[in-house]
């Protein structure tokens, strides 16, 4: 269709990239953000788990010509470094192809880069400190209030896109209408960010540990992870249950108690975390929510990114999936003759995929905190990678499909499950052969077979 | 605990009965309702499917001393009258005990009776035309606006209960907090109310059909039902899909088209519905939603009835379940030393049961619109009733447990499933025996056995 005007509510990762895409496609773009302008301070506030940008995100950022710059400050992570309670950490590559890696990126730096790119487009207007208070679905239009000045205004456009995150105001307005299916489902686990600072010396200095890995301390019901930053530090995230006994934020409330608990549960991390107790006391406990809704669009108003499908962070796909949404929406707007048909095509391309990655992200938490610590899982991964080397297309592991390909998430889920079944069969056959060999050997050894 | 003050948001069925209970238990009760005072006009507006009050609702209303009066205007329904497309309707009793029946009651009349009972209590204050705009969970308190005058006020109490229905404002305020799980799930079917007026003559006059039955026209994907009213009329409700071809509100939009469709799909009803086309044109299409959330309470604010667990109407249990909530809440408040402990006990008693009846209500739609029209289902019901007569406690059909007992819904669901498995086994054995008999008879007949 011919480009018109678009109002984007929310200047986070998705809103900023969408603004760049649509401006370059000829749309007049107005972006309105609830928070203040972060560009002066060069930092965006707010709790955040480090991002892991992989194939889908790279493709979308390359399309905007932004990946090369962002990659300069990214740290490649080629595999998981598993830290057991006792003994040395051991490394498990993400793929049988050692050149493949996911990329640890600062959410704040990425958002600033995207905002700068949006602001550089002549047909983009950015406003900050304006909170969306309502949506008129027939206009379409959205109303905003500046909480500091009390000023209110209404902005109209041909198309309104809510990219205002997991607690979206645009979606809340949709929810007041009938026939809008919606669910928000909080994880029983919360998270707290901690830090491993850079070191002056050591084999990986300035990094205190291997920099090119995502570090995991799997502890069954809970875990800690650490992602490298370009300054040599690691951002650690502790995932514990909110309530209950043992490793929970209800049971362990102070930095001093946390430090004592770390000495037995995460002993190798303690010497690397000199500010552990203070960080634990200072940093808040975050919550994690899965949001699903349908339909995403009402009239010429639609949702995109976390506003449409907030997911838990355990597959590192939240930002990647949102960037894919941006591509799908601009492609649909270019291909279809009207906004209505474009939004229909956009939803058709994305809803099932958003549900698929939501499911996989929840499942991957179990894999990270529990299975990854088990020898049986580690053996399975080796068989999976072996099969992938033998028949790269037929047997592609789920992780490769999600992180190192851009096949739709639904297809990744189905093909990954088929590969997992093949792995089970191979292991079954191998075990049977081993048993047969032992029996034959025993028969020879006892002289039963002359 | 010692009674204190309670603010009840919403003067529908649940809010009014709760006000009666709590006032009599010594609480100072303030009830605030969004709509106008219906007592002057003696009628409550709003779309509504007739209520079917059964054992749970009767128990709760008897506890307030109100059932005897309400029963005078109720019409007993002892079973389903199934109307096939061709041929005469046939009757299937709800229970093997012919004295058991559910009761068709006007929602408006029941609500008025409950409001009158609440107003008659000296320690109850009722206000109308005040819409809840926010909740302060720490006070606790709720704010209200009168949309006609613009006046706003805040009401405080020791306990705040949201009984403001499926689109609850109290629940919406809770939803803005973290760690509140919530889902709203709309049925693909909508509903429209129609009417069969009283008749001057005939075998059931003033009723046009058998009055002591719930009439069902099962048509697979869709259905119509009719419930008797004391004036001799029937309230009919048409359940069609919102969208798609065939019997849908999208495909059949006018009264004239509906009348033509009725002539082939509901032929025996057409002569009884002289205002069908006009009613179809005038009455709106309603939506049906299942709402689940957890936790129901935050501080000393809690949810009750549809606000906590809106369900679809196909088991006739919405009002019955809400009345059970009222009993559970007053019992918990009487038994526990604090509001916090009482709300915890109330939720513990009700959440799983609310989820169980939500599931059963969704399933019963399939039973009513599709299975009830099949001979196999009708035979199963007969075997189920036979087993129940042989071993009344061990083999209680699900319908009896839900509608004619007050065992918790979760237990009803489990025991009903066990009875259904027993029915399947009995039918399996009977078929095997029949086959064996035929074989033996054949062997004798052919002389193979001398």
Short mmCIF file of N, CA and C in Angstrom, two decimals, chain A residues 169-295:
data_model
loop_
_atom_site.label_atom_id
_atom_site.label_comp_id
_atom_site.label_asym_id
_atom_site.label_seq_id
_atom_site.Cartn_x
_atom_site.Cartn_y
_atom_site.Cartn_z
N UNK A 169 -0.13 -0.34 27.51
CA UNK A 169 -1.36 0.44 27.69
C UNK A 169 -2.29 0.26 26.49
N UNK A 170 -1.71 0.11 25.30
CA UNK A 170 -2.55 -0.09 24.11
C UNK A 170 -3.30 -1.41 24.23
N UNK A 171 -2.60 -2.45 24.69
CA UNK A 171 -3.26 -3.75 24.87
C UNK A 171 -4.31 -3.67 25.98
N UNK A 172 -4.02 -2.93 27.04
CA UNK A 172 -5.00 -2.79 28.13
C UNK A 172 -6.28 -2.16 27.58
N UNK A 173 -6.14 -1.21 26.65
CA UNK A 173 -7.34 -0.61 26.05
C UNK A 173 -8.09 -1.64 25.22
N UNK A 174 -7.36 -2.48 24.50
CA UNK A 174 -8.02 -3.55 23.72
C UNK A 174 -8.75 -4.51 24.64
N UNK A 175 -8.15 -4.76 25.79
CA UNK A 175 -8.71 -5.77 26.70
C UNK A 175 -10.08 -5.35 27.23
N UNK A 176 -10.35 -4.07 27.20
CA UNK A 176 -11.67 -3.62 27.66
C UNK A 176 -12.75 -3.94 26.64
N UNK A 177 -12.36 -4.39 25.46
CA UNK A 177 -13.36 -4.76 24.45
C UNK A 177 -13.70 -6.24 24.56
N UNK A 178 -14.90 -6.55 24.13
CA UNK A 178 -15.30 -7.95 24.14
C UNK A 178 -14.56 -8.71 23.04
N UNK A 179 -14.52 -10.02 23.23
CA UNK A 179 -13.92 -10.94 22.26
C UNK A 179 -12.43 -10.70 22.07
N UNK A 180 -11.73 -10.30 23.14
CA UNK A 180 -10.28 -10.20 23.12
C UNK A 180 -9.76 -11.24 24.10
N UNK A 181 -9.18 -12.31 23.58
CA UNK A 181 -8.63 -13.35 24.45
C UNK A 181 -7.29 -12.87 25.00
N UNK A 182 -7.08 -13.13 26.27
CA UNK A 182 -5.89 -12.58 26.91
C UNK A 182 -5.47 -13.46 28.07
N UNK A 183 -4.19 -13.68 28.24
CA UNK A 183 -3.70 -14.31 29.47
C UNK A 183 -2.36 -13.73 29.87
N UNK A 184 -2.18 -13.56 31.18
CA UNK A 184 -0.87 -13.23 31.74
C UNK A 184 -0.60 -14.26 32.82
N UNK A 185 0.58 -14.83 32.76
CA UNK A 185 0.90 -16.01 33.56
C UNK A 185 2.30 -15.80 34.12
N UNK A 186 2.37 -15.55 35.43
CA UNK A 186 3.67 -15.24 36.06
C UNK A 186 4.38 -16.51 36.46
N UNK A 187 5.70 -16.51 36.25
CA UNK A 187 6.52 -17.62 36.69
C UNK A 187 6.62 -17.60 38.22
N UNK A 188 6.69 -18.78 38.84
CA UNK A 188 6.90 -18.87 40.29
C UNK A 188 8.30 -18.41 40.69
N UNK A 189 9.18 -18.26 39.71
CA UNK A 189 10.54 -17.80 39.97
C UNK A 189 10.65 -16.30 39.72
N UNK A 190 11.50 -15.64 40.50
CA UNK A 190 11.87 -14.27 40.23
C UNK A 190 13.34 -14.21 39.84
N UNK A 191 13.84 -13.00 39.59
CA UNK A 191 15.27 -12.90 39.26
C UNK A 191 15.87 -11.67 39.92
N UNK A 192 17.16 -11.75 40.14
CA UNK A 192 17.90 -10.63 40.71
C UNK A 192 19.23 -10.54 39.97
N UNK A 193 19.61 -9.32 39.58
CA UNK A 193 20.87 -9.14 38.87
C UNK A 193 22.02 -8.92 39.85
N UNK A 194 23.15 -9.55 39.57
CA UNK A 194 24.37 -9.41 40.36
C UNK A 194 25.50 -9.16 39.36
N UNK A 195 26.73 -9.03 39.84
CA UNK A 195 27.81 -8.71 38.90
C UNK A 195 29.10 -9.43 39.27
N UNK A 196 29.82 -9.82 38.23
CA UNK A 196 31.22 -10.27 38.37
C UNK A 196 32.07 -9.19 37.70
N UNK A 197 32.82 -8.42 38.47
CA UNK A 197 33.56 -7.30 37.86
C UNK A 197 34.79 -7.78 37.08
N UNK A 198 35.38 -6.89 36.26
CA UNK A 198 36.61 -7.26 35.53
C UNK A 198 37.74 -7.51 36.53
N UNK A 199 38.76 -8.24 36.06
CA UNK A 199 39.92 -8.53 36.90
C UNK A 199 41.18 -7.98 36.23
N UNK A 200 42.21 -7.76 37.04
CA UNK A 200 43.45 -7.17 36.52
C UNK A 200 44.35 -8.22 35.87
N UNK A 201 44.25 -9.45 36.38
CA UNK A 201 45.13 -10.48 35.83
C UNK A 201 44.39 -11.81 35.78
N UNK A 202 45.04 -12.78 35.18
CA UNK A 202 44.40 -14.09 35.05
C UNK A 202 44.36 -14.48 33.59
N UNK A 203 44.02 -15.77 33.30
CA UNK A 203 44.10 -16.29 31.92
C UNK A 203 43.16 -15.56 30.95
N UNK A 204 42.02 -15.01 31.45
CA UNK A 204 41.06 -14.38 30.54
C UNK A 204 40.97 -12.88 30.77
N UNK A 205 41.88 -12.29 31.55
CA UNK A 205 41.77 -10.89 31.93
C UNK A 205 41.55 -10.02 30.69
N UNK A 206 40.68 -8.99 30.74
CA UNK A 206 40.02 -8.50 31.97
C UNK A 206 38.83 -9.34 32.42
N UNK A 207 38.51 -10.43 31.75
CA UNK A 207 37.39 -11.27 32.17
C UNK A 207 37.83 -12.20 33.29
N UNK A 208 36.98 -12.42 34.26
CA UNK A 208 37.30 -13.30 35.38
C UNK A 208 37.10 -14.77 35.01
N UNK A 209 36.37 -15.01 33.89
CA UNK A 209 36.11 -16.38 33.42
C UNK A 209 36.18 -16.35 31.90
N UNK A 210 36.07 -17.51 31.29
CA UNK A 210 36.00 -17.62 29.84
C UNK A 210 34.96 -16.62 29.30
N UNK A 211 35.38 -15.69 28.44
CA UNK A 211 34.40 -14.68 28.00
C UNK A 211 33.42 -15.19 26.94
N UNK A 212 33.84 -16.16 26.11
CA UNK A 212 33.01 -16.53 24.96
C UNK A 212 32.05 -17.67 25.27
N UNK A 213 31.38 -17.56 26.40
CA UNK A 213 30.41 -18.58 26.81
C UNK A 213 29.31 -17.94 27.64
N UNK A 214 28.15 -18.59 27.65
CA UNK A 214 27.10 -18.23 28.58
C UNK A 214 27.27 -19.17 29.78
N UNK A 215 27.57 -18.59 30.92
CA UNK A 215 27.86 -19.41 32.10
C UNK A 215 26.57 -19.77 32.83
N UNK A 216 26.45 -21.05 33.19
CA UNK A 216 25.24 -21.52 33.89
C UNK A 216 25.67 -22.30 35.13
N UNK A 217 25.02 -21.97 36.24
CA UNK A 217 25.16 -22.76 37.46
C UNK A 217 23.81 -23.47 37.67
N UNK A 218 23.61 -24.64 37.03
CA UNK A 218 22.30 -25.31 37.14
C UNK A 218 22.19 -25.98 38.51
N UNK A 219 21.09 -25.72 39.20
CA UNK A 219 20.95 -26.28 40.55
C UNK A 219 19.57 -26.93 40.72
N UNK A 220 19.04 -27.48 39.63
CA UNK A 220 17.76 -28.19 39.72
C UNK A 220 16.59 -27.22 39.69
N UNK A 221 16.10 -26.82 40.87
CA UNK A 221 14.96 -25.92 40.97
C UNK A 221 15.34 -24.47 40.68
N UNK A 222 16.64 -24.17 40.76
CA UNK A 222 17.05 -22.77 40.58
C UNK A 222 18.35 -22.74 39.78
N UNK A 223 18.81 -21.53 39.46
CA UNK A 223 20.10 -21.43 38.75
C UNK A 223 20.61 -20.00 38.81
N UNK A 224 21.90 -19.86 38.47
CA UNK A 224 22.45 -18.54 38.17
C UNK A 224 23.03 -18.64 36.77
N UNK A 225 22.97 -17.51 36.03
CA UNK A 225 23.66 -17.44 34.74
C UNK A 225 24.53 -16.19 34.73
N UNK A 226 25.50 -16.15 33.84
CA UNK A 226 26.34 -14.95 33.69
C UNK A 226 26.62 -14.74 32.22
N UNK A 227 26.42 -13.50 31.75
CA UNK A 227 26.70 -13.13 30.37
C UNK A 227 27.80 -12.08 30.34
N UNK A 228 28.76 -12.22 29.42
CA UNK A 228 29.90 -11.29 29.38
C UNK A 228 29.51 -9.93 28.81
N UNK A 229 30.17 -8.90 29.32
CA UNK A 229 30.03 -7.54 28.77
C UNK A 229 31.36 -7.11 28.18
N UNK A 230 31.34 -6.18 27.20
CA UNK A 230 32.59 -5.82 26.54
C UNK A 230 33.64 -5.21 27.48
N UNK A 231 33.24 -4.67 28.65
CA UNK A 231 34.22 -4.08 29.57
C UNK A 231 34.92 -5.12 30.43
N UNK A 232 34.64 -6.41 30.21
CA UNK A 232 35.31 -7.45 30.99
C UNK A 232 34.48 -7.93 32.17
N UNK A 233 33.37 -7.26 32.45
CA UNK A 233 32.50 -7.72 33.55
C UNK A 233 31.52 -8.76 33.03
N UNK A 234 30.85 -9.42 33.95
CA UNK A 234 29.73 -10.31 33.61
C UNK A 234 28.49 -9.81 34.34
N UNK A 235 27.37 -9.81 33.65
CA UNK A 235 26.11 -9.58 34.32
C UNK A 235 25.56 -10.94 34.73
N UNK A 236 25.43 -11.14 36.06
CA UNK A 236 24.90 -12.41 36.57
C UNK A 236 23.42 -12.24 36.85
N UNK A 237 22.65 -13.28 36.61
CA UNK A 237 21.25 -13.25 36.99
C UNK A 237 20.93 -14.51 37.76
N UNK A 238 20.37 -14.27 38.94
CA UNK A 238 20.03 -15.34 39.85
C UNK A 238 18.55 -15.64 39.65
N UNK A 239 18.20 -16.89 39.35
CA UNK A 239 16.79 -17.26 39.18
C UNK A 239 16.40 -18.18 40.32
N UNK A 240 15.65 -17.64 41.26
CA UNK A 240 15.20 -18.41 42.41
C UNK A 240 13.67 -18.32 42.50
N UNK A 241 13.08 -19.29 43.18
CA UNK A 241 11.63 -19.20 43.44
C UNK A 241 11.33 -17.98 44.30
N UNK A 242 10.18 -17.36 44.06
CA UNK A 242 9.76 -16.26 44.93
C UNK A 242 9.54 -16.76 46.36
N UNK A 243 8.82 -17.90 46.49
CA UNK A 243 8.35 -18.35 47.80
C UNK A 243 8.93 -19.72 48.14
N UNK A 244 8.68 -20.16 49.35
CA UNK A 244 9.05 -21.50 49.76
C UNK A 244 10.41 -21.55 50.44
N UNK A 245 10.79 -22.76 50.80
CA UNK A 245 12.06 -23.01 51.49
C UNK A 245 13.19 -23.13 50.48
N UNK A 246 14.42 -23.29 50.99
CA UNK A 246 15.58 -23.54 50.13
C UNK A 246 16.00 -22.28 49.39
N UNK A 247 16.35 -22.46 48.09
CA UNK A 247 16.81 -21.33 47.29
C UNK A 247 15.61 -20.50 46.85
N UNK A 248 15.11 -19.63 47.71
CA UNK A 248 14.01 -18.75 47.33
C UNK A 248 14.27 -17.36 47.89
N UNK A 249 13.68 -16.36 47.21
CA UNK A 249 13.86 -14.98 47.68
C UNK A 249 13.10 -14.73 48.98
N UNK A 250 12.14 -15.61 49.30
CA UNK A 250 11.43 -15.47 50.58
C UNK A 250 12.30 -16.02 51.71
N UNK A 251 13.06 -17.09 51.43
CA UNK A 251 13.84 -17.73 52.48
C UNK A 251 15.18 -17.02 52.69
N UNK A 252 15.76 -16.49 51.62
CA UNK A 252 17.08 -15.84 51.71
C UNK A 252 16.88 -14.37 51.36
N UNK A 253 16.84 -13.53 52.38
CA UNK A 253 16.39 -12.16 52.19
C UNK A 253 17.51 -11.13 52.25
N UNK A 254 18.62 -11.45 52.90
CA UNK A 254 19.68 -10.43 53.07
C UNK A 254 20.93 -10.84 52.31
N UNK A 255 21.75 -9.85 52.02
CA UNK A 255 23.02 -10.11 51.35
C UNK A 255 23.90 -11.06 52.15
N UNK A 256 23.88 -10.91 53.47
CA UNK A 256 24.71 -11.78 54.31
C UNK A 256 24.26 -13.24 54.19
N UNK A 257 22.94 -13.46 54.24
CA UNK A 257 22.41 -14.82 54.08
C UNK A 257 22.73 -15.35 52.68
N UNK A 258 22.62 -14.48 51.69
CA UNK A 258 22.89 -14.91 50.31
C UNK A 258 24.34 -15.35 50.18
N UNK A 259 25.24 -14.57 50.77
CA UNK A 259 26.67 -14.89 50.70
C UNK A 259 26.94 -16.26 51.32
N UNK A 260 26.33 -16.51 52.48
CA UNK A 260 26.51 -17.81 53.15
C UNK A 260 25.97 -18.93 52.24
N UNK A 261 24.79 -18.69 51.63
CA UNK A 261 24.20 -19.70 50.73
C UNK A 261 25.09 -19.92 49.51
N UNK A 262 25.64 -18.85 48.95
CA UNK A 262 26.51 -18.97 47.78
C UNK A 262 27.73 -19.83 48.08
N UNK A 263 28.23 -19.72 49.32
CA UNK A 263 29.47 -20.47 49.65
C UNK A 263 29.26 -21.98 49.50
N UNK A 264 28.02 -22.46 49.70
CA UNK A 264 27.79 -23.90 49.50
C UNK A 264 27.19 -24.19 48.13
N UNK A 265 26.36 -23.28 47.59
CA UNK A 265 25.63 -23.60 46.35
C UNK A 265 26.37 -23.16 45.09
N UNK A 266 27.11 -22.05 45.15
CA UNK A 266 27.83 -21.52 43.98
C UNK A 266 29.26 -21.20 44.40
N UNK A 267 30.00 -22.20 44.95
CA UNK A 267 31.28 -21.89 45.60
C UNK A 267 32.30 -21.26 44.67
N UNK A 268 32.35 -21.69 43.38
CA UNK A 268 33.39 -21.14 42.50
C UNK A 268 33.10 -19.69 42.11
N UNK A 269 31.84 -19.23 42.27
CA UNK A 269 31.50 -17.86 41.88
C UNK A 269 31.83 -16.86 42.98
N UNK A 270 31.83 -17.33 44.23
CA UNK A 270 31.98 -16.40 45.36
C UNK A 270 33.25 -15.55 45.26
N UNK A 271 34.43 -16.15 44.96
CA UNK A 271 35.64 -15.30 44.91
C UNK A 271 35.58 -14.26 43.79
N UNK A 272 34.72 -14.49 42.78
CA UNK A 272 34.63 -13.56 41.65
C UNK A 272 33.64 -12.44 41.90
N UNK A 273 32.89 -12.49 43.01
CA UNK A 273 31.80 -11.56 43.26
C UNK A 273 32.05 -10.78 44.54
N UNK A 274 32.99 -9.84 44.53
CA UNK A 274 33.34 -9.14 45.77
C UNK A 274 32.20 -8.29 46.33
N UNK A 275 31.26 -7.88 45.49
CA UNK A 275 30.18 -7.00 45.95
C UNK A 275 28.87 -7.77 46.08
N UNK A 276 28.95 -9.10 46.14
CA UNK A 276 27.75 -9.93 46.15
C UNK A 276 26.72 -9.51 47.19
N UNK A 277 27.15 -9.41 48.47
CA UNK A 277 26.19 -9.11 49.54
C UNK A 277 25.52 -7.75 49.31
N UNK A 278 26.32 -6.75 48.95
CA UNK A 278 25.76 -5.41 48.75
C UNK A 278 24.83 -5.39 47.53
N UNK A 279 25.24 -6.06 46.43
CA UNK A 279 24.39 -6.11 45.23
C UNK A 279 23.06 -6.80 45.55
N UNK A 280 23.17 -7.88 46.34
CA UNK A 280 21.95 -8.62 46.68
C UNK A 280 21.00 -7.74 47.47
N UNK A 281 21.55 -6.97 48.41
CA UNK A 281 20.70 -6.08 49.22
C UNK A 281 20.10 -4.96 48.38
N UNK A 282 20.86 -4.44 47.42
CA UNK A 282 20.42 -3.26 46.68
C UNK A 282 19.45 -3.60 45.55
N UNK A 283 19.71 -4.67 44.82
CA UNK A 283 18.94 -4.91 43.59
C UNK A 283 17.58 -5.55 43.86
N UNK A 284 16.58 -5.12 43.12
CA UNK A 284 15.24 -5.63 43.36
C UNK A 284 15.06 -7.04 42.78
N UNK A 285 14.01 -7.70 43.21
CA UNK A 285 13.64 -8.99 42.64
C UNK A 285 12.65 -8.73 41.50
N UNK A 286 13.00 -9.17 40.31
CA UNK A 286 12.11 -8.97 39.16
C UNK A 286 11.17 -10.15 39.00
N UNK A 287 10.07 -9.93 38.29
CA UNK A 287 9.14 -11.01 37.99
C UNK A 287 9.21 -11.29 36.49
N UNK A 288 8.75 -12.47 36.10
CA UNK A 288 8.74 -12.86 34.69
C UNK A 288 7.36 -13.33 34.30
N UNK A 289 6.87 -12.83 33.19
CA UNK A 289 5.48 -13.10 32.81
C UNK A 289 5.43 -13.56 31.35
N UNK A 290 4.51 -14.47 31.07
CA UNK A 290 4.19 -14.82 29.69
C UNK A 290 2.83 -14.21 29.39
N UNK A 291 2.77 -13.40 28.34
CA UNK A 291 1.51 -12.76 27.93
C UNK A 291 1.13 -13.29 26.55
N UNK A 292 -0.10 -13.73 26.41
CA UNK A 292 -0.62 -14.13 25.10
C UNK A 292 -1.93 -13.40 24.89
N UNK A 293 -2.22 -13.02 23.67
CA UNK A 293 -3.52 -12.43 23.39
C UNK A 293 -3.90 -12.65 21.94
N UNK A 294 -5.16 -12.48 21.65
CA UNK A 294 -5.66 -12.60 20.28
C UNK A 294 -7.05 -11.98 20.22
N UNK A 295 -7.40 -11.27 19.18
CA UNK A 295 -6.51 -10.87 18.08
C UNK A 295 -5.60 -9.72 18.49
#
